[in-house]
Structures are given as structure tokens and as C-alpha cells.
């Protein structure tokens, strides 16, 4: 079993930055990690993913050039650095873990474990 706990969400003005963290518990951290978000009245959508050892990353077009995903396997933590935030980035952000799926992993159904989510609100 893997437990994921997100932190770092909050209220920020447009153009600002936030860094989300996702701490994992469990015997191993060697799995693909992803970030998804779900805005009000919207379906959950892919944001970014990082491969097991951090060598590959993947981003949704809407966040490319603004968001950066990274991981520290020694700390069992995944990060999402969000810069140049826009009001349309407002959502609950979830981290997720996948065991053994084929890269890239952009569908929520491909992930095995999920965190509880952290709210990000960007004011205009």
C-alpha cells in the first residue's frame, strides 16, 4: 500500500507562484508519479508526470513552460513548481502513483494510488 499526502496549496494572485509537495509512505518510492487537477464543474485532468527515476517528464499543453515536476526519491517526495499562475489554474490538485504502467501516463485510470488533494486558488 502507498499513502500520498499533498501540501502547499493556497490562495495566490495571478502571476504568482506556488510549490506543491506530495509525500509518499511505503516501502518503495520507485513508481511513476503524476499530478492531476479538478476545477469546479470540470473533470479531473492531467497536469504533469515524472518517471520512476526522474529522467523523463511530461506536461499538459496548458502548463508547459510554467509548471515543473520533480522528485526526490530519498525523501519520497514529488514536487510541482507552479509559476505564472492564472485564474484558470484554480482547482484541487491531486498527486497519484502508478506501478508498472507504460510511459507516458496521462490518464487518471492508469494510476493506482491517490492523495486527498490540495486546493489552489488563483485570484485575478
mmCIF file of C-alpha atoms in Angstrom:
data_model
loop_
_atom_site.group_PDB
_atom_site.id
_atom_site.type_symbol
_atom_site.label_atom_id
_atom_site.label_comp_id
_atom_site.label_asym_id
_atom_site.label_seq_id
_atom_site.Cartn_x
_atom_site.Cartn_y
_atom_site.Cartn_z
ATOM 1 C CA UNK A 1 0.000 0.000 0.000
ATOM 2 C CA UNK A 2 1.045 3.565 -0.676
ATOM 3 C CA UNK A 3 -0.267 6.656 1.045
ATOM 4 C CA UNK A 4 0.129 10.052 -0.590
ATOM 5 C CA UNK A 5 -0.265 13.383 1.197
ATOM 6 C CA UNK A 6 -0.274 16.669 -0.712
ATOM 7 C CA UNK A 7 0.588 20.052 0.747
ATOM 8 C CA UNK A 8 1.433 23.546 -0.392
ATOM 9 C CA UNK A 9 -1.853 24.701 -1.832
ATOM 10 C CA UNK A 10 -3.344 28.077 -1.087
ATOM 11 C CA UNK A 11 -4.546 31.407 -2.429
ATOM 12 C CA UNK A 12 -2.288 33.354 -4.770
ATOM 13 C CA UNK A 13 -2.700 36.265 -7.146
ATOM 14 C CA UNK A 14 -2.439 35.796 -10.874
ATOM 15 C CA UNK A 15 1.196 35.768 -11.935
ATOM 16 C CA UNK A 16 2.308 34.337 -8.628
ATOM 17 C CA UNK A 17 3.900 31.013 -7.747
ATOM 18 C CA UNK A 18 3.235 28.028 -5.524
ATOM 19 C CA UNK A 19 5.081 24.786 -4.909
ATOM 20 C CA UNK A 20 3.069 21.690 -4.162
ATOM 21 C CA UNK A 21 4.572 18.699 -2.404
ATOM 22 C CA UNK A 22 3.421 15.105 -2.315
ATOM 23 C CA UNK A 23 4.889 12.909 0.409
ATOM 24 C CA UNK A 24 4.650 9.154 -0.034
ATOM 25 C CA UNK A 25 4.750 6.402 2.539
ATOM 26 C CA UNK A 26 5.548 2.812 1.823
ATOM 27 C CA UNK A 27 8.492 0.527 1.365
ATOM 28 C CA UNK A 28 9.407 1.779 -2.060
ATOM 29 C CA UNK A 29 9.108 5.017 -3.993
ATOM 30 C CA UNK A 30 10.073 3.620 -7.348
ATOM 31 C CA UNK A 31 6.955 4.316 -9.334
ATOM 32 C CA UNK A 32 5.758 6.933 -11.785
ATOM 33 C CA UNK A 33 4.274 9.993 -10.102
ATOM 34 C CA UNK A 34 1.693 12.287 -11.599
ATOM 35 C CA UNK A 35 -0.205 15.451 -10.784
ATOM 36 C CA UNK A 36 -3.816 15.957 -11.805
ATOM 37 C CA UNK A 37 -6.287 18.720 -11.105
ATOM 38 C CA UNK A 38 -10.035 19.129 -10.979
ATOM 39 C CA UNK A 39 -11.580 22.553 -11.329
ATOM 40 C CA UNK A 40 -15.134 23.500 -10.350
ATOM 41 C CA UNK A 41 -17.584 21.667 -12.567
ATOM 42 C CA UNK A 42 -14.791 20.051 -14.563
ATOM 43 C CA UNK A 43 -13.426 16.568 -14.975
ATOM 44 C CA UNK A 44 -10.093 15.598 -13.469
ATOM 45 C CA UNK A 45 -7.318 16.408 -15.921
ATOM 46 C CA UNK A 46 -3.679 15.509 -16.306
ATOM 47 C CA UNK A 47 -1.123 18.149 -15.347
ATOM 48 C CA UNK A 48 2.315 16.525 -15.240
ATOM 49 C CA UNK A 49 4.147 13.275 -14.642
ATOM 50 C CA UNK A 50 7.685 12.229 -13.775
ATOM 51 C CA UNK A 51 9.189 8.836 -14.428
ATOM 52 C CA UNK A 52 10.405 6.483 -11.714
ATOM 53 C CA UNK A 53 13.967 7.781 -11.560
ATOM 54 C CA UNK A 54 13.150 11.300 -12.678
ATOM 55 C CA UNK A 55 14.713 11.008 -16.102
ATOM 56 C CA UNK A 56 11.563 11.800 -18.040
ATOM 57 C CA UNK A 57 8.813 14.345 -17.542
ATOM 58 C CA UNK A 58 5.553 15.010 -19.330
ATOM 59 C CA UNK A 59 3.252 18.019 -19.193
ATOM 60 C CA UNK A 60 -0.169 19.056 -20.325
ATOM 61 C CA UNK A 61 -0.003 21.721 -23.024
ATOM 62 C CA UNK A 62 -1.821 24.171 -20.741
ATOM 63 C CA UNK A 63 1.022 24.185 -18.201
ATOM 64 C CA UNK A 64 4.124 23.711 -20.355
ATOM 65 C CA UNK A 65 6.718 26.358 -19.654
ATOM 66 C CA UNK A 66 5.013 27.390 -16.401
ATOM 67 C CA UNK A 67 4.966 24.235 -14.244
ATOM 68 C CA UNK A 68 7.862 21.953 -13.353
ATOM 69 C CA UNK A 69 7.521 18.493 -11.847
ATOM 70 C CA UNK A 70 10.395 16.926 -9.934
ATOM 71 C CA UNK A 71 11.035 14.255 -7.360
ATOM 72 C CA UNK A 72 13.426 13.442 -4.547
ATOM 73 C CA UNK A 73 13.436 9.681 -4.150
ATOM 74 C CA UNK A 74 15.492 9.847 -0.960
ATOM 75 C CA UNK A 75 12.730 11.921 0.624
ATOM 76 C CA UNK A 76 9.924 10.027 -1.138
ATOM 77 C CA UNK A 77 8.526 13.366 -2.226
ATOM 78 C CA UNK A 78 7.280 14.731 -5.516
ATOM 79 C CA UNK A 79 7.028 18.436 -6.242
ATOM 80 C CA UNK A 80 5.072 20.619 -8.606
ATOM 81 C CA UNK A 81 6.520 24.104 -9.002
ATOM 82 C CA UNK A 82 3.844 26.358 -10.460
ATOM 83 C CA UNK A 83 4.847 29.741 -11.855
ATOM 84 C CA UNK A 84 2.932 32.430 -13.741
ATOM 85 C CA UNK A 85 -0.297 31.148 -12.294
ATOM 86 C CA UNK A 86 -3.567 32.024 -13.993
ATOM 87 C CA UNK A 87 -7.134 32.069 -12.662
ATOM 88 C CA UNK A 88 -7.879 29.044 -14.855
ATOM 89 C CA UNK A 89 -5.319 27.068 -12.824
ATOM 90 C CA UNK A 90 -7.735 27.185 -9.890
ATOM 91 C CA UNK A 91 -8.505 23.600 -8.923
ATOM 92 C CA UNK A 92 -7.974 20.859 -6.403
ATOM 93 C CA UNK A 93 -4.608 19.311 -7.214
ATOM 94 C CA UNK A 94 -4.038 15.599 -6.666
ATOM 95 C CA UNK A 95 -0.871 13.552 -6.796
ATOM 96 C CA UNK A 96 -1.004 9.955 -7.920
ATOM 97 C CA UNK A 97 1.297 6.949 -8.131
ATOM 98 C CA UNK A 98 1.480 4.215 -10.727
ATOM 99 C CA UNK A 99 3.177 0.825 -10.593
ATOM 100 C CA UNK A 100 4.365 -0.543 -13.864
ATOM 101 C CA UNK A 101 2.394 1.398 -16.437
ATOM 102 C CA UNK A 102 3.785 2.345 -19.833
ATOM 103 C CA UNK A 103 5.204 5.851 -20.129
ATOM 104 C CA UNK A 104 3.732 8.407 -20.623
ATOM 105 C CA UNK A 105 0.867 8.111 -18.184
ATOM 106 C CA UNK A 106 -1.700 10.813 -18.780
ATOM 107 C CA UNK A 107 -4.948 9.045 -17.918
ATOM 108 C CA UNK A 108 -6.220 9.059 -14.361
ATOM 109 C CA UNK A 109 -7.364 5.447 -14.759
ATOM 110 C CA UNK A 110 -3.740 4.371 -15.177
ATOM 111 C CA UNK A 111 -2.784 5.390 -11.647
ATOM 112 C CA UNK A 112 -3.060 3.079 -8.671
ATOM 113 C CA UNK A 113 -2.931 5.374 -5.640
ATOM 114 C CA UNK A 114 -4.162 8.908 -4.999
ATOM 115 C CA UNK A 115 -3.743 11.628 -2.427
ATOM 116 C CA UNK A 116 -6.594 13.554 -0.866
ATOM 117 C CA UNK A 117 -5.917 16.739 -2.837
ATOM 118 C CA UNK A 118 -4.898 20.293 -2.041
ATOM 119 C CA UNK A 119 -6.788 23.411 -3.106
ATOM 120 C CA UNK A 120 -5.107 26.005 -5.311
ATOM 121 C CA UNK A 121 -6.979 29.250 -5.871
ATOM 122 C CA UNK A 122 -5.645 31.919 -8.216
ATOM 123 C CA UNK A 123 -7.297 35.314 -7.982
ATOM 124 C CA UNK A 124 -7.391 37.753 -10.887
#
